[in-house]
Amino acid sequence: MSADAWFQWGRRRIAYSVARDERRRLKIVVSPSGSVQVIAPHDAADDEVQERVRRKGGWIAAQIDDFEQYRPRTPPRQYISGETHLLRGIQYRLKVHQNDASRIFLSGDRIVLETPHVESNVHKVALLDHFYKLEAHAEFPRRLRDVAPLFASEGTAPPKLMIRPMTKRWGSYTPKGNLVLNQDLIRAPVQCIDYVIVHELAHVFEPHHGSRWRQLMDKAMPDWRDRKKKLETSLV
Ligand SMILES: [Zn+2]
């Protein structure tokens, strides 16, 4: 039996589901997707369960935040010439030109954006989005091919790669076995792109961020903590 409930933690409303089980102690599981499941003993009263969950609110919120550890942080943009935009962690200056046709390309240390609509952020954002999407689709499969052998000894073929815009995460490993990468990850340094791929590949074998997951990470990518920090602290 499962019931849905929620509690208020600061300004956040945290939802959770409750299941009953033959056990003596209440157990709280926060999955990588951020969902919270509470497994309670059969004889625990509903309000007692609710109170125990609320008391663990700080820990639950921290777990959810940890799983969204690579939440993208993008500074506000004006899409004008001279503005800096990142690609693979390298800064490029945007150069906006009026032209009859729309196109966008790299030239030296510049991203050149040409459009008949230089005043239109909609056009400029769409062109940049297109540019990052194509760069991501060129780069990520290469990165996956490079890092997948790190898990060869665990004995599974690399999952299917999907690339799409994501607002809250850099990547995920879905229950259907797909590796999903945020298209905007192409703005991050290659070593951070590799970290996110390895992070998600480790989820093929271990869904949670517990000691088994950390062991897999330590073995595959000993400096993953540094890369994680770099990704978290860079304004991508
Ligand atoms: Zn994870």
Coordinates of C-alpha atoms and ligand atoms in Angstrom, one line a residue:
M1 CA 0.0 0.0 0.0
S2 CA 1.3 3.4 -0.9
A3 CA 0.0 6.9 0.0
D4 CA 1.1 10.3 -1.2
A5 CA 1.9 13.0 1.3
W6 CA 4.0 16.1 1.5
F7 CA 5.6 18.5 4.0
Q8 CA 6.8 22.1 4.0
W9 CA 10.5 22.6 4.4
G10 CA 11.3 26.4 4.3
R11 CA 9.9 27.6 1.1
R12 CA 9.8 24.1 -0.4
R13 CA 7.0 21.7 -0.6
I14 CA 8.5 18.2 -0.5
A15 CA 6.3 15.3 -1.7
Y16 CA 6.8 11.7 -0.6
S17 CA 5.1 8.4 -0.8
V18 CA 4.6 6.1 2.1
A19 CA 4.7 2.3 1.8
R20 CA 4.2 -0.2 4.7
D21 CA 6.5 -3.1 5.2
E22 CA 7.4 -5.8 7.8
R23 CA 10.1 -3.7 9.5
R24 CA 10.8 -2.2 12.8
R25 CA 12.3 1.1 11.8
L26 CA 11.2 3.8 9.4
K27 CA 13.3 4.1 6.3
I28 CA 13.5 7.0 4.0
V29 CA 14.9 6.6 0.4
V30 CA 15.6 9.6 -1.9
S31 CA 16.1 8.4 -5.4
P32 CA 18.4 10.1 -8.0
S33 CA 15.3 11.6 -9.7
G34 CA 14.6 13.4 -6.4
S35 CA 11.5 11.4 -5.4
V36 CA 11.2 10.5 -1.7
Q37 CA 9.9 7.2 -0.5
V38 CA 9.1 6.4 3.1
I39 CA 8.9 2.8 4.2
A40 CA 7.2 2.5 7.5
P41 CA 6.4 -0.3 9.9
H42 CA 2.9 -1.6 9.7
D43 CA 2.1 -0.5 13.2
A44 CA 3.3 3.1 12.9
A45 CA 0.5 5.7 13.1
D46 CA 0.1 8.0 10.1
D47 CA 0.8 11.2 12.1
E48 CA 3.8 9.6 13.8
V49 CA 5.2 8.8 10.3
Q50 CA 4.5 12.3 9.2
E51 CA 6.3 13.8 12.2
R52 CA 9.4 11.5 11.7
V53 CA 9.6 12.5 8.1
R54 CA 9.3 16.2 8.9
R55 CA 12.1 15.9 11.5
K56 CA 14.3 14.5 8.8
G57 CA 13.4 17.4 6.5
G58 CA 16.9 18.9 6.5
W59 CA 18.5 15.6 5.5
I60 CA 15.9 14.9 2.8
A61 CA 16.3 18.4 1.3
A62 CA 20.1 18.0 1.3
Q63 CA 19.8 14.6 -0.4
I64 CA 17.5 16.1 -3.1
D65 CA 20.0 19.0 -3.6
D66 CA 22.8 16.6 -3.8
F67 CA 21.1 14.7 -6.6
E68 CA 20.6 17.9 -8.5
Q69 CA 24.2 18.7 -7.8
Y70 CA 24.9 19.8 -11.3
R71 CA 22.1 22.2 -11.7
P72 CA 23.0 24.5 -14.5
R73 CA 23.7 28.1 -13.6
T74 CA 23.6 30.5 -16.6
P75 CA 24.1 34.2 -16.2
P76 CA 21.6 36.5 -17.8
R77 CA 22.3 37.2 -21.5
Q78 CA 21.7 40.2 -23.8
Y79 CA 23.0 38.5 -27.0
I80 CA 25.0 41.5 -28.1
S81 CA 28.4 41.7 -29.7
G82 CA 31.3 41.3 -27.2
E83 CA 29.3 39.1 -24.8
T84 CA 31.1 36.0 -23.8
H85 CA 29.6 32.5 -24.5
L86 CA 31.2 29.2 -23.5
L87 CA 31.9 26.2 -25.7
R88 CA 33.7 23.2 -24.1
G89 CA 34.7 25.5 -21.3
I90 CA 36.4 27.9 -23.6
Q91 CA 35.2 31.6 -23.8
Y92 CA 34.2 32.9 -27.2
R93 CA 33.1 36.4 -27.9
L94 CA 29.8 36.8 -29.7
K95 CA 29.8 38.8 -32.9
V96 CA 26.4 39.8 -34.1
H97 CA 26.1 40.8 -37.8
Q98 CA 23.1 41.9 -39.8
N99 CA 22.8 39.7 -42.9
D100 CA 20.0 38.6 -45.3
A101 CA 20.4 35.0 -44.3
S102 CA 20.7 33.5 -40.8
R103 CA 23.8 31.5 -39.9
I104 CA 26.1 30.9 -37.0
F105 CA 29.6 29.6 -37.0
L106 CA 33.0 29.7 -35.1
S107 CA 35.7 32.0 -36.4
G108 CA 38.9 32.0 -34.2
D109 CA 37.9 33.1 -30.7
R110 CA 34.5 34.3 -31.9
I111 CA 31.0 32.9 -32.4
V112 CA 29.7 34.8 -35.4
L113 CA 25.9 35.1 -35.5
E114 CA 24.3 36.5 -38.7
T115 CA 20.7 37.3 -38.9
P116 CA 18.3 39.8 -40.6
H117 CA 16.8 40.3 -37.2
V118 CA 19.7 41.6 -35.0
E119 CA 17.3 43.2 -32.6
S120 CA 15.4 40.0 -32.0
N121 CA 16.4 38.0 -29.0
V122 CA 14.1 35.2 -30.2
H123 CA 16.1 34.8 -33.4
K124 CA 19.5 35.1 -31.7
V125 CA 18.6 32.6 -28.9
A126 CA 17.2 30.2 -31.5
L127 CA 20.4 30.4 -33.6
L128 CA 22.6 29.9 -30.5
D129 CA 20.5 27.1 -29.3
H130 CA 20.8 25.4 -32.7
F131 CA 24.5 25.9 -32.7
Y132 CA 24.9 24.4 -29.2
K133 CA 22.6 21.5 -30.1
L134 CA 24.7 20.6 -33.2
E135 CA 28.0 20.9 -31.2
A136 CA 26.5 18.7 -28.5
H137 CA 25.4 16.1 -31.0
A138 CA 29.0 16.0 -32.5
E139 CA 30.8 15.9 -29.2
F140 CA 28.8 13.8 -26.7
P141 CA 28.9 10.5 -28.7
R142 CA 32.7 10.9 -28.9
R143 CA 33.0 11.5 -25.2
L144 CA 30.7 8.5 -24.4
R145 CA 32.8 6.3 -26.7
D146 CA 36.0 7.5 -24.9
V147 CA 34.8 7.0 -21.3
A148 CA 32.5 3.9 -21.7
P149 CA 35.4 1.5 -21.6
L150 CA 36.1 2.6 -18.0
F151 CA 33.1 0.4 -17.1
A152 CA 34.1 -2.5 -19.4
S153 CA 35.1 -4.6 -16.3
E154 CA 31.5 -4.2 -15.0
G155 CA 30.3 -5.9 -18.1
T156 CA 27.6 -3.8 -19.7
A157 CA 27.3 -2.2 -23.1
P158 CA 27.0 1.6 -23.1
P159 CA 23.4 2.8 -22.9
K160 CA 21.6 4.6 -25.7
L161 CA 22.5 8.3 -25.7
M162 CA 19.8 11.0 -25.8
I163 CA 20.6 14.7 -25.9
R164 CA 18.0 17.3 -25.1
P165 CA 17.5 20.6 -23.2
M166 CA 17.1 20.0 -19.5
T167 CA 16.4 22.8 -17.0
K168 CA 17.5 21.3 -13.7
R169 CA 20.1 18.7 -14.4
W170 CA 23.2 18.0 -16.4
G171 CA 22.2 14.5 -17.1
S172 CA 20.2 11.4 -16.0
Y173 CA 20.1 7.7 -16.4
T174 CA 16.5 6.7 -17.0
P175 CA 14.7 3.6 -15.7
K176 CA 14.5 2.5 -19.4
G177 CA 18.3 2.5 -19.6
N178 CA 18.9 5.6 -21.6
L179 CA 21.7 8.1 -20.8
V180 CA 20.3 11.6 -21.2
L181 CA 22.6 14.5 -21.4
N182 CA 21.7 18.2 -21.1
Q183 CA 22.5 19.9 -24.4
D184 CA 23.9 22.9 -22.6
L185 CA 26.6 20.6 -21.0
I186 CA 28.5 21.4 -24.2
R187 CA 29.3 24.8 -22.6
A188 CA 31.3 23.0 -19.9
P189 CA 34.9 21.9 -20.0
V190 CA 35.4 18.5 -21.6
Q191 CA 36.7 17.1 -18.3
C192 CA 33.3 18.0 -16.7
I193 CA 31.4 16.6 -19.7
D194 CA 33.2 13.3 -19.0
Y195 CA 32.4 13.5 -15.3
V196 CA 28.7 13.8 -16.0
I197 CA 28.8 10.8 -18.4
V198 CA 30.8 8.7 -15.9
H199 CA 28.4 9.8 -13.1
E200 CA 25.4 8.6 -15.1
L201 CA 27.2 5.4 -16.3
A202 CA 27.8 4.5 -12.7
H203 CA 24.0 4.6 -12.2
V204 CA 23.7 1.7 -14.7
F205 CA 25.1 -0.4 -11.9
E206 CA 24.0 1.5 -8.8
P207 CA 20.9 3.8 -8.8
H208 CA 21.8 5.7 -5.6
H209 CA 24.8 7.8 -4.6
G210 CA 25.8 5.5 -1.8
S211 CA 29.1 3.8 -1.1
R212 CA 28.8 1.4 -4.0
W213 CA 28.3 4.3 -6.4
R214 CA 31.3 6.2 -5.0
Q215 CA 33.4 3.0 -5.3
L216 CA 32.5 2.8 -9.0
M217 CA 33.3 6.4 -9.5
D218 CA 36.6 6.2 -7.6
K219 CA 37.6 3.3 -9.8
A220 CA 36.5 4.8 -13.1
M221 CA 37.5 8.4 -12.5
P222 CA 39.7 8.9 -9.4
D223 CA 39.5 12.8 -9.7
W224 CA 35.7 12.9 -10.1
R225 CA 35.2 15.1 -7.0
D226 CA 37.5 17.8 -8.5
R227 CA 35.6 17.7 -11.8
K228 CA 32.3 17.8 -10.0
K229 CA 33.4 20.9 -8.0
K230 CA 34.6 22.5 -11.2
L231 CA 31.3 22.0 -12.9
E232 CA 29.4 23.3 -9.8
T233 CA 31.5 26.4 -9.5
S234 CA 31.7 27.5 -13.1
L235 CA 29.1 29.8 -14.5
V236 CA 28.3 27.8 -17.6
Ligands
ZN1 ZN 23.4 10.8 -9.9

